[in-house]
Amino acid sequence: MSRKQTINSIFDIWNVKVHIPISIAFLAVLAPAIAIGLYYAFPGNREDLKFASTAIAVTASLVSAFYIGRNLRYNALSQKETRTLLFPNRWNDSSFSDAKKAIRRLRRELYDSSIPNLSVRRKKIEEMFQDDPDLELHLIDIFNFFEEMAVCVENGIVDETLLRGFFRSILIAYYESFEFWLVDRQGGKSLIFTSLNKIYREWSK
């Protein structure tokens, strides 16, 4: 995704539009016009007309408030869906393909039948990172992506159901393949990838 597209997406996410049906707007203009006409046409009934005009104004305000509230709720849901769909769009974007390809290769080599246990796997991954420093950066990028998504889920600003349907098996596979690396990177502290840890526990149930 280009910088311009990203900026446009951000503005689209936070853009709020309120639409009121034309019929309601038309009635809101027509009703006062009729009331004014009746006020001058029937001077003897002006007190009744004042009461009726007030009732019409209150009703119009309530109706307008209802439609504005409904459209604000619709916009909030629409924005949430837009924020949600950014994650699968980013995951499938060509700019992310190199990282995914590199980590698939890393996983194949780490889980080769010739690597008998976890200690050998730890040594192997460090050797591979030394030979190709970009490999570790790719792995960090992917887990930073998962952590960002998990933070959004945790704070309710994206639709967890949609993301879980798309990412559940992917996230679990990556997490379980590199859990030993995550633990080593955390160094006994729970401050790194905390939201990812939580979402993994929830989604793997």
Coordinates of C-alpha atoms in Angstrom, one line a residue, residues 17-19 41 55 68 74 93 111 114 117 138 154 163:
K17 CA -21.0 11.7 7.4
V18 CA -24.6 12.3 8.5
H19 CA -27.4 11.9 6.1
A41 CA -55.0 33.2 7.3
A55 CA -45.9 20.7 18.6
I68 CA -29.0 11.8 13.1
Y74 CA -24.2 3.5 11.2
D93 CA -0.4 -6.7 0.3
Y111 CA 11.3 -27.8 12.1
S114 CA 17.3 -33.2 11.6
N117 CA 15.0 -30.6 20.3
H138 CA 11.0 -9.9 9.0
E154 CA -8.4 -5.8 23.0
L163 CA -10.5 -10.9 12.3

